[in-house]
Amino acid sequence: MQQTAQLLAALTDALQSGQVRVVDLTQPLSPETPVINLPPIFGQSPPLTIECICQYDDTGPAWYWNTLHLGEHTGTHFDAPAHWITGRELANNTTDALPVERFIGPACVIDASREAAADPDFLVTRAYIQAWEAQHGAIPAGAWLLLRTDWSKRTGSDFLNDSHTPGFDADALRYLAHERDVKGVGVETVGTDAGQAGGFDPPFPAHNIMHGAGKYGLASLANLDQLPPQGAVVVAAPLKIVQGSGSPVRVFALVGA
Ligand code: MN
């Protein structure tokens, strides 16, 4: 008890003094936020719309607030296991039921920004992850595996890039889910799967394999270039939407200065 009290006091002191920095991993959320395009036979997630209820005027002289209309998977967001059919039978698979302890954990950041710049369809493989581990240490159980591609620095149509965006191959995802027991994967692109993943085996393996294993996803992250390969702590807590498949989320990392 005494020891944990000291630990927490040391953390709040370090945050106060700037010895531990907070890095925002979240993109701004606006009507301009890009949303994923699916083939027209499928339901579409709309862009965010914001309707002003009042702003210090006749309909509310002393207050300001808005009504939002958006898909659960808009902008920087969290994917719960129930998002995919492979996770539909799992216990506690929706945003309201996920254990709150799972919203905080260590981060491993794989930097594939050079490869993604050279080839927008670049895929992280098992061998690529193992080479990273040889250099930076094994990925601990319960870690967020964050893929830096610098995709968050792209704007306009370059961000969706006509569905040519980097990601993981299926074998890399099996390795992360089953041999490393990660919390989930986080990416800078619009979704956790590569842009061409609809044609992979299985289709959309980041969703199929990770959610089938009860793992989570984070999409449209930013500022991954400010994180060390290991050592950061990430907090990503979705809204407690009853039976939600995911939610926009404010994600941040604690980093040693
Ligand atoms: Mn999603």
PDB file of C-alpha atoms and ligand atoms in Angstrom:
ATOM      1  CA  MET A   1       0.000   0.000   0.000  1.00  0.00           C
ATOM      2  CA  GLN A   2       2.742   2.407   1.058  1.00  0.00           C
ATOM      3  CA  GLN A   3       4.797   1.339  -1.950  1.00  0.00           C
ATOM      4  CA  THR A   4       2.013   1.805  -4.496  1.00  0.00           C
ATOM      5  CA  ALA A   5       1.148   5.182  -2.966  1.00  0.00           C
ATOM      6  CA  GLN A   6       4.770   6.221  -3.524  1.00  0.00           C
ATOM      7  CA  LEU A   7       4.670   4.880  -7.069  1.00  0.00           C
ATOM      8  CA  LEU A   8       1.583   6.938  -7.920  1.00  0.00           C
ATOM      9  CA  ALA A   9       3.005  10.024  -6.222  1.00  0.00           C
ATOM     10  CA  ALA A  10       6.207   9.628  -8.237  1.00  0.00           C
ATOM     11  CA  LEU A  11       4.139   9.414 -11.432  1.00  0.00           C
ATOM     12  CA  THR A  12       2.101  12.537 -10.691  1.00  0.00           C
ATOM     13  CA  ASP A  13       5.310  14.385  -9.709  1.00  0.00           C
ATOM     14  CA  ALA A  14       6.962  13.319 -12.960  1.00  0.00           C
ATOM     15  CA  LEU A  15       3.939  14.464 -14.960  1.00  0.00           C
ATOM     16  CA  GLN A  16       3.930  17.795 -13.100  1.00  0.00           C
ATOM     17  CA  SER A  17       7.640  18.401 -13.647  1.00  0.00           C
ATOM     18  CA  GLY A  18       7.596  17.304 -17.289  1.00  0.00           C
ATOM     19  CA  GLN A  19       9.940  14.388 -16.591  1.00  0.00           C
ATOM     20  CA  VAL A  20       7.144  12.284 -18.052  1.00  0.00           C
ATOM     21  CA  ARG A  21       5.604  13.868 -21.150  1.00  0.00           C
ATOM     22  CA  VAL A  22       2.109  13.285 -22.508  1.00  0.00           C
ATOM     23  CA  VAL A  23       2.033  12.816 -26.293  1.00  0.00           C
ATOM     24  CA  ASP A  24      -1.337  13.179 -28.026  1.00  0.00           C
ATOM     25  CA  LEU A  25      -1.794  10.340 -30.517  1.00  0.00           C
ATOM     26  CA  THR A  26      -5.180  11.649 -31.702  1.00  0.00           C
ATOM     27  CA  GLN A  27      -6.162  13.323 -34.976  1.00  0.00           C
ATOM     28  CA  PRO A  28      -8.507  16.351 -34.921  1.00  0.00           C
ATOM     29  CA  LEU A  29     -12.141  15.258 -35.443  1.00  0.00           C
ATOM     30  CA  SER A  30     -14.165  17.404 -37.866  1.00  0.00           C
ATOM     31  CA  PRO A  31     -16.531  17.098 -40.841  1.00  0.00           C
ATOM     32  CA  GLU A  32     -13.346  16.964 -42.970  1.00  0.00           C
ATOM     33  CA  THR A  33     -12.072  13.848 -41.171  1.00  0.00           C
ATOM     34  CA  PRO A  34     -11.653  11.163 -43.859  1.00  0.00           C
ATOM     35  CA  VAL A  35     -13.831   8.057 -43.528  1.00  0.00           C
ATOM     36  CA  ILE A  36     -13.291   4.657 -45.119  1.00  0.00           C
ATOM     37  CA  ASN A  37     -14.932   3.975 -48.501  1.00  0.00           C
ATOM     38  CA  LEU A  38     -16.432   0.511 -48.893  1.00  0.00           C
ATOM     39  CA  PRO A  39     -17.743  -1.015 -52.135  1.00  0.00           C
ATOM     40  CA  PRO A  40     -21.208   0.479 -52.823  1.00  0.00           C
ATOM     41  CA  ILE A  41     -23.052  -2.804 -52.094  1.00  0.00           C
ATOM     42  CA  PHE A  42     -22.186  -2.327 -48.384  1.00  0.00           C
ATOM     43  CA  GLY A  43     -23.520   0.160 -45.830  1.00  0.00           C
ATOM     44  CA  GLN A  44     -21.424   3.315 -45.614  1.00  0.00           C
ATOM     45  CA  SER A  45     -20.145   5.171 -42.567  1.00  0.00           C
ATOM     46  CA  PRO A  46     -20.948   8.881 -43.008  1.00  0.00           C
ATOM     47  CA  PRO A  47     -18.532  11.714 -42.336  1.00  0.00           C
ATOM     48  CA  LEU A  48     -19.054  13.561 -39.055  1.00  0.00           C
ATOM     49  CA  THR A  49     -21.777  16.207 -39.080  1.00  0.00           C
ATOM     50  CA  ILE A  50     -21.989  18.808 -36.316  1.00  0.00           C
ATOM     51  CA  GLU A  51     -25.207  20.701 -35.704  1.00  0.00           C
ATOM     52  CA  CYS A  52     -25.150  23.613 -33.300  1.00  0.00           C
ATOM     53  CA  ILE A  53     -27.889  23.382 -30.642  1.00  0.00           C
ATOM     54  CA  CYS A  54     -27.126  26.885 -29.422  1.00  0.00           C
ATOM     55  CA  GLN A  55     -24.187  29.213 -28.890  1.00  0.00           C
ATOM     56  CA  TYR A  56     -24.936  31.950 -26.341  1.00  0.00           C
ATOM     57  CA  ASP A  57     -28.003  33.028 -28.341  1.00  0.00           C
ATOM     58  CA  ASP A  58     -31.824  32.960 -28.184  1.00  0.00           C
ATOM     59  CA  THR A  59     -31.940  29.160 -27.998  1.00  0.00           C
ATOM     60  CA  GLY A  60     -29.507  29.135 -25.062  1.00  0.00           C
ATOM     61  CA  PRO A  61     -28.301  32.525 -23.888  1.00  0.00           C
ATOM     62  CA  ALA A  62     -25.528  31.339 -21.540  1.00  0.00           C
ATOM     63  CA  TRP A  63     -24.339  28.098 -23.077  1.00  0.00           C
ATOM     64  CA  TYR A  64     -22.902  26.391 -26.160  1.00  0.00           C
ATOM     65  CA  TRP A  65     -23.277  22.800 -27.308  1.00  0.00           C
ATOM     66  CA  ASN A  66     -23.561  20.696 -30.454  1.00  0.00           C
ATOM     67  CA  THR A  67     -25.238  17.563 -31.722  1.00  0.00           C
ATOM     68  CA  LEU A  68     -22.902  15.065 -33.374  1.00  0.00           C
ATOM     69  CA  HIS A  69     -23.760  12.477 -36.007  1.00  0.00           C
ATOM     70  CA  LEU A  70     -21.015  10.009 -36.840  1.00  0.00           C
ATOM     71  CA  GLY A  71     -20.104   6.371 -37.294  1.00  0.00           C
ATOM     72  CA  GLU A  72     -18.457   4.607 -34.373  1.00  0.00           C
ATOM     73  CA  HIS A  73     -15.345   4.136 -36.515  1.00  0.00           C
ATOM     74  CA  THR A  74     -14.657   7.764 -37.427  1.00  0.00           C
ATOM     75  CA  GLY A  75     -11.260   9.435 -37.155  1.00  0.00           C
ATOM     76  CA  THR A  76      -8.987   8.237 -34.365  1.00  0.00           C
ATOM     77  CA  HIS A  77     -10.992   5.347 -32.983  1.00  0.00           C
ATOM     78  CA  PHE A  78     -11.034   2.062 -31.082  1.00  0.00           C
ATOM     79  CA  ASP A  79     -12.160  -1.278 -32.589  1.00  0.00           C
ATOM     80  CA  ALA A  80     -13.743  -3.703 -30.097  1.00  0.00           C
ATOM     81  CA  PRO A  81     -13.745  -7.488 -30.795  1.00  0.00           C
ATOM     82  CA  ALA A  82     -17.471  -7.376 -31.667  1.00  0.00           C
ATOM     83  CA  HIS A  83     -16.592  -5.201 -34.680  1.00  0.00           C
ATOM     84  CA  TRP A  84     -15.813  -8.389 -36.633  1.00  0.00           C
ATOM     85  CA  ILE A  85     -17.825 -11.586 -37.086  1.00  0.00           C
ATOM     86  CA  THR A  86     -14.873 -13.609 -35.751  1.00  0.00           C
ATOM     87  CA  GLY A  87     -15.265 -11.814 -32.390  1.00  0.00           C
ATOM     88  CA  ARG A  88     -19.057 -11.855 -32.215  1.00  0.00           C
ATOM     89  CA  GLU A  89     -19.341 -14.852 -29.837  1.00  0.00           C
ATOM     90  CA  LEU A  90     -16.642 -13.684 -27.410  1.00  0.00           C
ATOM     91  CA  ALA A  91     -17.580 -12.624 -23.883  1.00  0.00           C
ATOM     92  CA  ASN A  92     -17.359  -8.917 -23.030  1.00  0.00           C
ATOM     93  CA  ASN A  93     -16.676  -8.021 -26.657  1.00  0.00           C
ATOM     94  CA  THR A  94     -18.357  -4.597 -26.851  1.00  0.00           C
ATOM     95  CA  THR A  95     -17.209  -1.139 -25.737  1.00  0.00           C
ATOM     96  CA  ASP A  96     -19.342  -1.133 -22.571  1.00  0.00           C
ATOM     97  CA  ALA A  97     -18.116  -4.559 -21.424  1.00  0.00           C
ATOM     98  CA  LEU A  98     -14.371  -4.375 -22.043  1.00  0.00           C
ATOM     99  CA  PRO A  99     -12.380  -4.510 -18.788  1.00  0.00           C
ATOM    100  CA  VAL A 100     -11.222  -0.971 -18.014  1.00  0.00           C
ATOM    101  CA  GLU A 101      -7.739  -2.257 -17.023  1.00  0.00           C
ATOM    102  CA  ARG A 102      -7.209  -3.099 -20.683  1.00  0.00           C
ATOM    103  CA  PHE A 103      -7.345   0.550 -21.708  1.00  0.00           C
ATOM    104  CA  ILE A 104      -3.789   1.213 -20.495  1.00  0.00           C
ATOM    105  CA  GLY A 105      -0.634  -0.655 -21.411  1.00  0.00           C
ATOM    106  CA  PRO A 106       2.904  -0.567 -22.772  1.00  0.00           C
ATOM    107  CA  ALA A 107       3.505   0.346 -26.399  1.00  0.00           C
ATOM    108  CA  CYS A 108       5.880  -1.186 -28.924  1.00  0.00           C
ATOM    109  CA  VAL A 109       6.375   1.089 -31.920  1.00  0.00           C
ATOM    110  CA  ILE A 110       7.536  -0.442 -35.180  1.00  0.00           C
ATOM    111  CA  ASP A 111       8.851   2.174 -37.592  1.00  0.00           C
ATOM    112  CA  ALA A 112       8.075   1.216 -41.176  1.00  0.00           C
ATOM    113  CA  SER A 113       7.879   4.807 -42.408  1.00  0.00           C
ATOM    114  CA  ARG A 114      10.720   4.343 -44.901  1.00  0.00           C
ATOM    115  CA  GLU A 115       9.222   1.196 -46.375  1.00  0.00           C
ATOM    116  CA  ALA A 116       5.725   2.771 -46.565  1.00  0.00           C
ATOM    117  CA  ALA A 117       7.119   5.835 -48.343  1.00  0.00           C
ATOM    118  CA  ALA A 118       8.736   3.592 -50.958  1.00  0.00           C
ATOM    119  CA  ASP A 119       5.736   1.232 -51.277  1.00  0.00           C
ATOM    120  CA  PRO A 120       2.267   2.335 -50.094  1.00  0.00           C
ATOM    121  CA  ASP A 121       1.154  -1.328 -50.063  1.00  0.00           C
ATOM    122  CA  PHE A 122       4.024  -2.340 -47.748  1.00  0.00           C
ATOM    123  CA  LEU A 123       3.104  -5.163 -45.365  1.00  0.00           C
ATOM    124  CA  VAL A 124       4.774  -5.932 -42.056  1.00  0.00           C
ATOM    125  CA  THR A 125       5.640  -9.652 -41.889  1.00  0.00           C
ATOM    126  CA  ARG A 126       6.499 -12.026 -39.037  1.00  0.00           C
ATOM    127  CA  ALA A 127      10.191 -11.794 -40.043  1.00  0.00           C
ATOM    128  CA  TYR A 128      10.011  -7.974 -39.988  1.00  0.00           C
ATOM    129  CA  ILE A 129       8.603  -8.039 -36.443  1.00  0.00           C
ATOM    130  CA  GLN A 130      11.196 -10.575 -35.300  1.00  0.00           C
ATOM    131  CA  ALA A 131      13.999  -8.395 -36.709  1.00  0.00           C
ATOM    132  CA  TRP A 132      12.533  -5.503 -34.706  1.00  0.00           C
ATOM    133  CA  GLU A 133      12.462  -7.676 -31.568  1.00  0.00           C
ATOM    134  CA  ALA A 134      16.111  -8.685 -32.097  1.00  0.00           C
ATOM    135  CA  GLN A 135      16.979  -4.987 -32.000  1.00  0.00           C
ATOM    136  CA  HIS A 136      14.558  -3.632 -29.391  1.00  0.00           C
ATOM    137  CA  GLY A 137      13.549  -6.611 -27.244  1.00  0.00           C
ATOM    138  CA  ALA A 138      10.589  -8.989 -27.203  1.00  0.00           C
ATOM    139  CA  ILE A 139       7.065  -7.573 -27.423  1.00  0.00           C
ATOM    140  CA  PRO A 140       5.576  -8.048 -23.932  1.00  0.00           C
ATOM    141  CA  ALA A 141       2.137  -9.612 -23.438  1.00  0.00           C
ATOM    142  CA  GLY A 142      -0.554  -6.947 -23.159  1.00  0.00           C
ATOM    143  CA  ALA A 143       1.345  -4.421 -25.286  1.00  0.00           C
ATOM    144  CA  TRP A 144      -0.160  -2.212 -27.951  1.00  0.00           C
ATOM    145  CA  LEU A 145       1.712  -2.891 -31.186  1.00  0.00           C
ATOM    146  CA  LEU A 146       1.785   0.466 -32.954  1.00  0.00           C
ATOM    147  CA  LEU A 147       2.818   0.684 -36.598  1.00  0.00           C
ATOM    148  CA  ARG A 148       4.494   3.943 -37.553  1.00  0.00           C
ATOM    149  CA  THR A 149       4.159   4.700 -41.261  1.00  0.00           C
ATOM    150  CA  ASP A 150       3.986   8.529 -41.144  1.00  0.00           C
ATOM    151  CA  TRP A 151       0.613   8.120 -42.885  1.00  0.00           C
ATOM    152  CA  SER A 152      -0.844  10.647 -40.428  1.00  0.00           C
ATOM    153  CA  LYS A 153       1.251  13.344 -42.130  1.00  0.00           C
ATOM    154  CA  ARG A 154      -0.695  12.859 -45.359  1.00  0.00           C
ATOM    155  CA  THR A 155      -3.693  15.076 -46.129  1.00  0.00           C
ATOM    156  CA  GLY A 156      -6.629  15.027 -48.536  1.00  0.00           C
ATOM    157  CA  SER A 157      -6.860  12.177 -51.018  1.00  0.00           C
ATOM    158  CA  ASP A 158      -3.256  11.121 -50.248  1.00  0.00           C
ATOM    159  CA  PHE A 159      -4.473   9.787 -46.874  1.00  0.00           C
ATOM    160  CA  LEU A 160      -6.949   7.241 -48.291  1.00  0.00           C
ATOM    161  CA  ASN A 161      -4.624   6.932 -51.340  1.00  0.00           C
ATOM    162  CA  ASP A 162      -7.205   5.027 -53.412  1.00  0.00           C
ATOM    163  CA  SER A 163      -6.969   2.110 -50.908  1.00  0.00           C
ATOM    164  CA  HIS A 164      -3.221   1.681 -51.311  1.00  0.00           C
ATOM    165  CA  THR A 165      -2.108   1.922 -47.692  1.00  0.00           C
ATOM    166  CA  PRO A 166       0.331  -0.132 -45.580  1.00  0.00           C
ATOM    167  CA  GLY A 167      -0.476  -2.734 -42.938  1.00  0.00           C
ATOM    168  CA  PHE A 168       0.254  -6.289 -41.820  1.00  0.00           C
ATOM    169  CA  ASP A 169       0.110  -9.663 -43.519  1.00  0.00           C
ATOM    170  CA  ALA A 170      -1.930 -12.463 -41.936  1.00  0.00           C
ATOM    171  CA  ASP A 171       1.056 -14.364 -40.568  1.00  0.00           C
ATOM    172  CA  ALA A 172       2.384 -11.252 -38.787  1.00  0.00           C
ATOM    173  CA  LEU A 173      -1.027 -10.823 -37.142  1.00  0.00           C
ATOM    174  CA  ARG A 174      -1.136 -14.478 -36.042  1.00  0.00           C
ATOM    175  CA  TYR A 175       2.297 -14.004 -34.493  1.00  0.00           C
ATOM    176  CA  LEU A 176       1.184 -10.882 -32.610  1.00  0.00           C
ATOM    177  CA  ALA A 177      -2.139 -12.339 -31.430  1.00  0.00           C
ATOM    178  CA  HIS A 178      -1.123 -15.891 -30.558  1.00  0.00           C
ATOM    179  CA  GLU A 179       2.619 -15.860 -29.885  1.00  0.00           C
ATOM    180  CA  ARG A 180       2.924 -12.389 -28.355  1.00  0.00           C
ATOM    181  CA  ASP A 181      -0.559 -11.924 -26.859  1.00  0.00           C
ATOM    182  CA  VAL A 182      -0.638  -8.208 -27.673  1.00  0.00           C
ATOM    183  CA  LYS A 183      -3.540  -6.021 -26.581  1.00  0.00           C
ATOM    184  CA  GLY A 184      -4.076  -5.075 -30.213  1.00  0.00           C
ATOM    185  CA  VAL A 185      -2.570  -3.201 -33.121  1.00  0.00           C
ATOM    186  CA  GLY A 186      -2.652   0.539 -33.736  1.00  0.00           C
ATOM    187  CA  VAL A 187      -2.032   2.225 -37.086  1.00  0.00           C
ATOM    188  CA  GLU A 188      -1.904   5.676 -38.651  1.00  0.00           C
ATOM    189  CA  THR A 189      -4.121   4.702 -41.586  1.00  0.00           C
ATOM    190  CA  VAL A 190      -7.940   4.861 -41.777  1.00  0.00           C
ATOM    191  CA  GLY A 191      -8.329   1.255 -40.537  1.00  0.00           C
ATOM    192  CA  THR A 192      -6.128  -1.440 -39.012  1.00  0.00           C
ATOM    193  CA  ASP A 193      -6.036  -3.419 -42.257  1.00  0.00           C
ATOM    194  CA  ALA A 194      -3.916  -2.565 -45.283  1.00  0.00           C
ATOM    195  CA  GLY A 195      -5.772  -0.845 -48.106  1.00  0.00           C
ATOM    196  CA  GLN A 196      -5.702  -3.962 -50.301  1.00  0.00           C
ATOM    197  CA  ALA A 197      -6.582  -6.389 -47.450  1.00  0.00           C
ATOM    198  CA  GLY A 198     -10.007  -7.247 -48.891  1.00  0.00           C
ATOM    199  CA  GLY A 199      -8.140  -9.547 -51.278  1.00  0.00           C
ATOM    200  CA  PHE A 200      -5.962 -11.210 -48.617  1.00  0.00           C
ATOM    201  CA  ASP A 201      -6.455 -14.711 -47.162  1.00  0.00           C
ATOM    202  CA  PRO A 202      -8.348 -14.346 -44.899  1.00  0.00           C
ATOM    203  CA  PRO A 203      -9.834 -11.041 -46.102  1.00  0.00           C
ATOM    204  CA  PHE A 204      -9.107  -8.146 -43.702  1.00  0.00           C
ATOM    205  CA  PRO A 205      -6.763 -10.219 -41.498  1.00  0.00           C
ATOM    206  CA  ALA A 206      -6.131  -7.420 -38.959  1.00  0.00           C
ATOM    207  CA  HIS A 207      -9.859  -7.526 -38.196  1.00  0.00           C
ATOM    208  CA  ASN A 208     -10.408 -11.262 -38.735  1.00  0.00           C
ATOM    209  CA  ILE A 209      -7.445 -12.536 -36.714  1.00  0.00           C
ATOM    210  CA  MET A 210      -7.103  -9.857 -34.028  1.00  0.00           C
ATOM    211  CA  HIS A 211     -10.799  -9.555 -33.149  1.00  0.00           C
ATOM    212  CA  GLY A 212     -11.217 -13.342 -33.357  1.00  0.00           C
ATOM    213  CA  ALA A 213      -8.536 -13.539 -30.654  1.00  0.00           C
ATOM    214  CA  GLY A 214     -10.311 -10.914 -28.510  1.00  0.00           C
ATOM    215  CA  LYS A 215      -7.775  -8.222 -29.434  1.00  0.00           C
ATOM    216  CA  TYR A 216      -8.457  -4.551 -30.119  1.00  0.00           C
ATOM    217  CA  GLY A 217      -7.624  -2.060 -32.826  1.00  0.00           C
ATOM    218  CA  LEU A 218      -6.685   1.609 -32.973  1.00  0.00           C
ATOM    219  CA  ALA A 219      -6.895   3.496 -36.266  1.00  0.00           C
ATOM    220  CA  SER A 220      -5.951   6.971 -37.523  1.00  0.00           C
ATOM    221  CA  LEU A 221      -3.300   7.521 -34.856  1.00  0.00           C
ATOM    222  CA  ALA A 222      -0.892  10.481 -35.044  1.00  0.00           C
ATOM    223  CA  ASN A 223       2.482  11.455 -33.594  1.00  0.00           C
ATOM    224  CA  LEU A 224       3.846   7.917 -33.453  1.00  0.00           C
ATOM    225  CA  ASP A 225       7.157   9.488 -34.548  1.00  0.00           C
ATOM    226  CA  GLN A 226       7.372  10.987 -31.034  1.00  0.00           C
ATOM    227  CA  LEU A 227       7.396   7.598 -29.300  1.00  0.00           C
ATOM    228  CA  PRO A 228      10.383   5.383 -28.486  1.00  0.00           C
ATOM    229  CA  PRO A 229      10.418   1.802 -29.848  1.00  0.00           C
ATOM    230  CA  GLN A 230       9.697   0.524 -26.322  1.00  0.00           C
ATOM    231  CA  GLY A 231       8.966   2.241 -23.017  1.00  0.00           C
ATOM    232  CA  ALA A 232       5.903   4.425 -23.677  1.00  0.00           C
ATOM    233  CA  VAL A 233       2.589   3.753 -21.898  1.00  0.00           C
ATOM    234  CA  VAL A 234      -0.554   4.210 -24.001  1.00  0.00           C
ATOM    235  CA  VAL A 235      -4.022   5.077 -22.730  1.00  0.00           C
ATOM    236  CA  ALA A 236      -6.937   4.457 -25.132  1.00  0.00           C
ATOM    237  CA  ALA A 237     -10.388   4.335 -23.547  1.00  0.00           C
ATOM    238  CA  PRO A 238     -13.442   4.080 -25.845  1.00  0.00           C
ATOM    239  CA  LEU A 239     -16.787   5.609 -24.942  1.00  0.00           C
ATOM    240  CA  LYS A 240     -18.954   3.226 -22.911  1.00  0.00           C
ATOM    241  CA  ILE A 241     -21.476   2.785 -25.732  1.00  0.00           C
ATOM    242  CA  VAL A 242     -23.854  -0.054 -24.820  1.00  0.00           C
ATOM    243  CA  GLN A 243     -23.138  -2.874 -27.272  1.00  0.00           C
ATOM    244  CA  GLY A 244     -20.822  -0.552 -29.204  1.00  0.00           C
ATOM    245  CA  SER A 245     -18.518  -2.025 -31.843  1.00  0.00           C
ATOM    246  CA  GLY A 246     -16.012   0.761 -31.328  1.00  0.00           C
ATOM    247  CA  SER A 247     -15.796   4.449 -30.586  1.00  0.00           C
ATOM    248  CA  PRO A 248     -13.914   7.619 -31.356  1.00  0.00           C
ATOM    249  CA  VAL A 249     -11.212   7.868 -28.740  1.00  0.00           C
ATOM    250  CA  ARG A 250      -8.672  10.288 -27.319  1.00  0.00           C
ATOM    251  CA  VAL A 251      -5.437   8.315 -27.293  1.00  0.00           C
ATOM    252  CA  PHE A 252      -2.307   9.526 -25.544  1.00  0.00           C
ATOM    253  CA  ALA A 253       1.049   8.156 -24.487  1.00  0.00           C
ATOM    254  CA  LEU A 254       3.198   8.748 -21.415  1.00  0.00           C
ATOM    255  CA  VAL A 255       6.803   9.083 -22.485  1.00  0.00           C
ATOM    256  CA  GLY A 256      10.024   9.649 -20.551  1.00  0.00           C
ATOM    257  CA  ALA A 257      11.446  13.088 -21.373  1.00  0.00           C
TER     258      ALA A 257
HETATM  259 MN    MN B   1     -12.582   0.597 -36.997  1.00  0.00          MN
END
